[in-house]
Coordinates of C-alpha atoms in Angstrom, one line a residue:
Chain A
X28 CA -43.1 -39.4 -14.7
X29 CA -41.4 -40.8 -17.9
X30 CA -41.2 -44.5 -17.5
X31 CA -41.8 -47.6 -19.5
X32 CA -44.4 -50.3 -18.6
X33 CA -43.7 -53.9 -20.0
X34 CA -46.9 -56.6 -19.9
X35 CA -47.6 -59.5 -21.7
X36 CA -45.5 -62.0 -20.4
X37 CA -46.0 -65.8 -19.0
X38 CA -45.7 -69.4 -20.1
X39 CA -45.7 -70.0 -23.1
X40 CA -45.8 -73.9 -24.7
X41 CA -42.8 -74.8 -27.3
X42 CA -43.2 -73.4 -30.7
X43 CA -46.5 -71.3 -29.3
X44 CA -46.5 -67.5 -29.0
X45 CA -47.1 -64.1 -27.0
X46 CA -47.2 -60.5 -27.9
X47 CA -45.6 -58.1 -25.2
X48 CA -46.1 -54.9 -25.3
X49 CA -44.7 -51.3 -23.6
X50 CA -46.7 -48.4 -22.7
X51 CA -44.6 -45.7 -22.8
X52 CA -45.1 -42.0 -20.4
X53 CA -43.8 -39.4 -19.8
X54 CA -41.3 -38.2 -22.8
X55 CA -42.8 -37.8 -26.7
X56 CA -42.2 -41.1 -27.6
X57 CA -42.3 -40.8 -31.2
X58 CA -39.0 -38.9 -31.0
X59 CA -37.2 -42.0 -30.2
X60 CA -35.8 -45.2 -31.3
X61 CA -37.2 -48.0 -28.9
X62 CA -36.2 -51.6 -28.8
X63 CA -36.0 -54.8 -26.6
X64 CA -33.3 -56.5 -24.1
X65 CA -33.6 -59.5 -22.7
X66 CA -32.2 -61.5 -19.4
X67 CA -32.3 -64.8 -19.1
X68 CA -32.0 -66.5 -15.8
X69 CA -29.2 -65.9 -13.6
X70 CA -27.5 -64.5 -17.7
X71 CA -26.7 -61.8 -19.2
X72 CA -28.0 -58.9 -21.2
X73 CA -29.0 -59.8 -24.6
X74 CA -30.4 -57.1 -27.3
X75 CA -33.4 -58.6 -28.9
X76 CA -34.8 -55.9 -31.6
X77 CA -34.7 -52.1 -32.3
X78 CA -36.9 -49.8 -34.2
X79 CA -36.7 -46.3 -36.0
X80 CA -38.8 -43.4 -34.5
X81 CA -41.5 -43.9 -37.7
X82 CA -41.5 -47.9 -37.9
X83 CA -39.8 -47.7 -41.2
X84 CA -36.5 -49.4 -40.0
X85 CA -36.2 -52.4 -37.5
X86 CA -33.5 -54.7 -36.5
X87 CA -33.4 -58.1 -34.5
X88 CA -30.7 -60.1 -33.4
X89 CA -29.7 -63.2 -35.2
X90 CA -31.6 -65.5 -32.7
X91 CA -35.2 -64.4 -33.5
X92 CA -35.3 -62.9 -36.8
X93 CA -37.7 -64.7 -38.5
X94 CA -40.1 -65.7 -35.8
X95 CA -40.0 -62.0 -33.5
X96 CA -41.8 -58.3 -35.2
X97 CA -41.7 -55.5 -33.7
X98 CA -43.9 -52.3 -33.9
X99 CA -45.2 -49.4 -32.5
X100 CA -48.0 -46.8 -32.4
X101 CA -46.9 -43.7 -32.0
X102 CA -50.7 -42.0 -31.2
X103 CA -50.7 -44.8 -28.0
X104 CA -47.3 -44.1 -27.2
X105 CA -47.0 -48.3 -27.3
X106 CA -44.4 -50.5 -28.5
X107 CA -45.0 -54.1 -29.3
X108 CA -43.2 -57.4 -30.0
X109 CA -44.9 -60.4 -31.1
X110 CA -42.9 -63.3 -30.9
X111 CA -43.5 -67.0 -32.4
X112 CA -42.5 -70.3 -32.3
X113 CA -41.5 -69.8 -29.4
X114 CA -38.2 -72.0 -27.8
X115 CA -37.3 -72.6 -24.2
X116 CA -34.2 -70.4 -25.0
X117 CA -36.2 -67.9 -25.5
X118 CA -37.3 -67.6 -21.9
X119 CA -36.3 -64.6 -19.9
X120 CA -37.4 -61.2 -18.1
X121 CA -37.9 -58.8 -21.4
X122 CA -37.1 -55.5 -21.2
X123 CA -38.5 -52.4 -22.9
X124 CA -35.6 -49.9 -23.4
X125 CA -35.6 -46.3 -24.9
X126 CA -32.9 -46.0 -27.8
X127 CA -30.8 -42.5 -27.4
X128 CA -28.7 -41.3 -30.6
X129 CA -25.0 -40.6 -29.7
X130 CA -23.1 -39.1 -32.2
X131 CA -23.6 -39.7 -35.7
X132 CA -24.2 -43.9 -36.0
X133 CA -23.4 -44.8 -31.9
X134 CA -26.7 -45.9 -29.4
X135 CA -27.2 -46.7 -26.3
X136 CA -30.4 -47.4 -23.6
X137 CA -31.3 -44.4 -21.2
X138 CA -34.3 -45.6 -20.0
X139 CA -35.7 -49.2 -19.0
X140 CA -38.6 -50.9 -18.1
X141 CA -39.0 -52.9 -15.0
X142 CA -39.8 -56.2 -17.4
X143 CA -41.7 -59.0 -18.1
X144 CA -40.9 -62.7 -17.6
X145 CA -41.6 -65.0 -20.6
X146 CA -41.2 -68.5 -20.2
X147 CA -41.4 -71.6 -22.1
X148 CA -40.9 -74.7 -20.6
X149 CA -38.5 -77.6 -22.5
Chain B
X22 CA -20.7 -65.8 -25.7
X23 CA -20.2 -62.3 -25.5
X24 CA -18.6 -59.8 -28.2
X25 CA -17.5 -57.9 -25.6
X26 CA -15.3 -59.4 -22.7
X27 CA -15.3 -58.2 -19.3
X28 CA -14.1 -60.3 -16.1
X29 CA -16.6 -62.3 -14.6
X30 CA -16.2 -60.8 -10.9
X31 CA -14.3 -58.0 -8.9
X32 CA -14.1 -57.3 -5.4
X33 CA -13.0 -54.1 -3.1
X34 CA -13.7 -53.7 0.7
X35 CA -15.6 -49.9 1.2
X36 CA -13.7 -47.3 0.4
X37 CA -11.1 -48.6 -2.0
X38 CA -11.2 -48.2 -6.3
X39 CA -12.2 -51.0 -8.3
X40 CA -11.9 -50.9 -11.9
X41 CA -14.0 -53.3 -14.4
X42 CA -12.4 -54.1 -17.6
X43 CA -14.5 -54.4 -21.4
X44 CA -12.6 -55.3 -24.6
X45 CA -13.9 -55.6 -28.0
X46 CA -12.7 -55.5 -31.6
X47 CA -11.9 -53.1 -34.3
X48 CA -15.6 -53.1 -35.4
X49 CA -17.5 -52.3 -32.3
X50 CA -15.3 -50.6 -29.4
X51 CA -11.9 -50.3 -31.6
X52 CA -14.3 -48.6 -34.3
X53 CA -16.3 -45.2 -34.3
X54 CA -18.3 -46.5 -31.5
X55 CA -18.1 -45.2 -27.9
X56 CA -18.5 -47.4 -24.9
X57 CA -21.7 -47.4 -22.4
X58 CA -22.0 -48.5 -19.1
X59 CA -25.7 -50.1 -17.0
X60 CA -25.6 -50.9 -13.3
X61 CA -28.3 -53.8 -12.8
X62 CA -28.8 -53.9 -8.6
X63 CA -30.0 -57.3 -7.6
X64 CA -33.4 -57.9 -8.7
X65 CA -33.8 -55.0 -10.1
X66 CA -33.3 -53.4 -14.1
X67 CA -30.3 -52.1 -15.3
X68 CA -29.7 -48.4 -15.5
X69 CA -27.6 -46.4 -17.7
X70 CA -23.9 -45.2 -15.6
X71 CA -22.3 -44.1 -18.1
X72 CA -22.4 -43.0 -21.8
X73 CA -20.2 -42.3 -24.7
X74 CA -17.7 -43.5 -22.7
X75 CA -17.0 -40.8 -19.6
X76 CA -20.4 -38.9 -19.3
X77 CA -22.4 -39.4 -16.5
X78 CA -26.3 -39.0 -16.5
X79 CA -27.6 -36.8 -14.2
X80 CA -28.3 -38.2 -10.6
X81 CA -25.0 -40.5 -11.0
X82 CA -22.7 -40.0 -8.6
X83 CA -19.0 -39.0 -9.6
X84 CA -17.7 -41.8 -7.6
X85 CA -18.2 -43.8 -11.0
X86 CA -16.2 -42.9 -14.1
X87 CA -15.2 -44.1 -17.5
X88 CA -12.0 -44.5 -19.8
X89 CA -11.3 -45.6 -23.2
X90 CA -8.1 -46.6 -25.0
X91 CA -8.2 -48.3 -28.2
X92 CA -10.5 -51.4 -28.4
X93 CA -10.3 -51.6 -24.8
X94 CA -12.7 -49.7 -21.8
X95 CA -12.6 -49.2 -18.3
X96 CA -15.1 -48.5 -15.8
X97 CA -13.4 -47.1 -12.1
X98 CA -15.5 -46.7 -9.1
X99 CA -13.6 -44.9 -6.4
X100 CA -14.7 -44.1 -2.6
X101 CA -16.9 -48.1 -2.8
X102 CA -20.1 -48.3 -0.8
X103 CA -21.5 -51.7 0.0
X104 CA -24.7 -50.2 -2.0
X105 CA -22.5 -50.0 -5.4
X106 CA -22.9 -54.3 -5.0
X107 CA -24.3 -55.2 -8.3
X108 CA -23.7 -56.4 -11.9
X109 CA -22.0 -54.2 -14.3
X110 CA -22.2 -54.5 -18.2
X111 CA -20.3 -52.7 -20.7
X112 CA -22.0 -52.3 -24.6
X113 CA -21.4 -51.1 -27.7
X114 CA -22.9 -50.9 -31.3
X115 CA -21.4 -52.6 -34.0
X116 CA -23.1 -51.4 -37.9
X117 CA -20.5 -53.9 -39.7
X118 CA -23.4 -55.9 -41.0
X119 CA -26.9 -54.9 -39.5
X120 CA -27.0 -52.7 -36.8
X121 CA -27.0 -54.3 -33.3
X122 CA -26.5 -53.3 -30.1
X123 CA -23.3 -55.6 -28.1
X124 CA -23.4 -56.2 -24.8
X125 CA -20.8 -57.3 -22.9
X126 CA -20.9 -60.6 -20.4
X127 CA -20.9 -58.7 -17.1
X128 CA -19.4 -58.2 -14.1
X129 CA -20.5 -59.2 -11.0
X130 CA -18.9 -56.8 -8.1
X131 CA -19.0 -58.0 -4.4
X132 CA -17.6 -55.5 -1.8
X133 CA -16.2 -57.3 1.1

């Protein structure tokens, strides 16, 4: 069954930090850009990070840079995030999302994970 | 706040055509950049509706459809089933600066 499988959430102290990660089944993985949305409570999406099939390009929105990596292994078909300094902003549900290629620079998520609530209390 | 604006709520009793509304600028939608569409059920995770702004994944029924014009998009669902209640969010990509990927504020539909 391809599907992605988010863990590594929960509460989280101000300024502390938690390293989710995605098991990834089903589809070869290392074929794909991967990356992270996240939902805060009763909100909106919000895209969090992106990375290249290799590693060797990632991306993060303005809002974490700095304090979020992200990274993968492609032999455990696993995607990661560590995230620091941690802010009660930052709590939401965090989703895992497969990155498709549509046309030459386009992108867009065909596949999502069923996600993992961070939360850090102000 | 969201790059790209869509109305906060539609409505339709079963069996009519709504249509959900996303408008961005001339560096994201207005650009080289097609339009996407995710259906998030309650409590549940989004799912991809519609890509590259009219192509439906497989297992999506043609009930749902997309349109484009300029640096506006449209999504139409026709024929509405009180199952089709959910939140609807339109995104993009903008490379201007570093790549990202835009969503827009959603849309919550209600069918009456």
């Amino acid at each position: 069954e391809v599907q992605l499988v988010e863990s590594g959430g929960g509460l989280v102290q101000p300024g502390g930090s938690l390293r989710l990660s995605c098991a990834a089944s089903g589809f070869r993985f290392s074929s794909f850009w991967m990356g992270w949305v996240r939902q805060a409570p009763g909100k909106g999406l919000e895209w969090v990070s992106n990375i290249k099939e290799d590693g060797s390009e990632r991306y993060f929105v303005d809002s974490v840079r700095g304090r979020c990596a992200i990274s993968r292994d492609n032999a455990k078909n696993s995607l990661d995030m560590q995230m620091n300094s941690l802010r009660a902003e930052d709590t939401a549900v965090y989703y895992c999302v497969r990155v498709r290629k549509w046309r030459l620079y386009d992108r867009y998520l065909d596949l999502w994970g069923r996600g993992t609530l961070v939360t850090v209390p102000t | 706040q969201s790059v790209l604006t869509q109305p906060p709520s539609v409505s339709g009793a079963p069996g009519q055509r709504v249509t959900i509304s996303c408008t961005g600028n001339t560096s994201d939608i207005g650009a080289i950049y097609d339009v996407h569409w995710y259906q998030q059920l309650p409590g549940t995770a989004p799912k991809l509706l519609i890509y590259g702004d009219i192509n439906r994944p497989s297992g999506v029924p043609d009930r749902f459809s997309g349109s484009r014009s300029g640096t506006s998009a449209s999504l139409a669902i026709s024929g509405l089933q009180t199952e089709d209640e959910a939140d609807y969010y339109c995104q993009s990509y903008d490379t201007s600066l570093s790549p990202r990927v835009l969503f827009g504020g959603g849309t919550r539909l209600t069918v009456l």
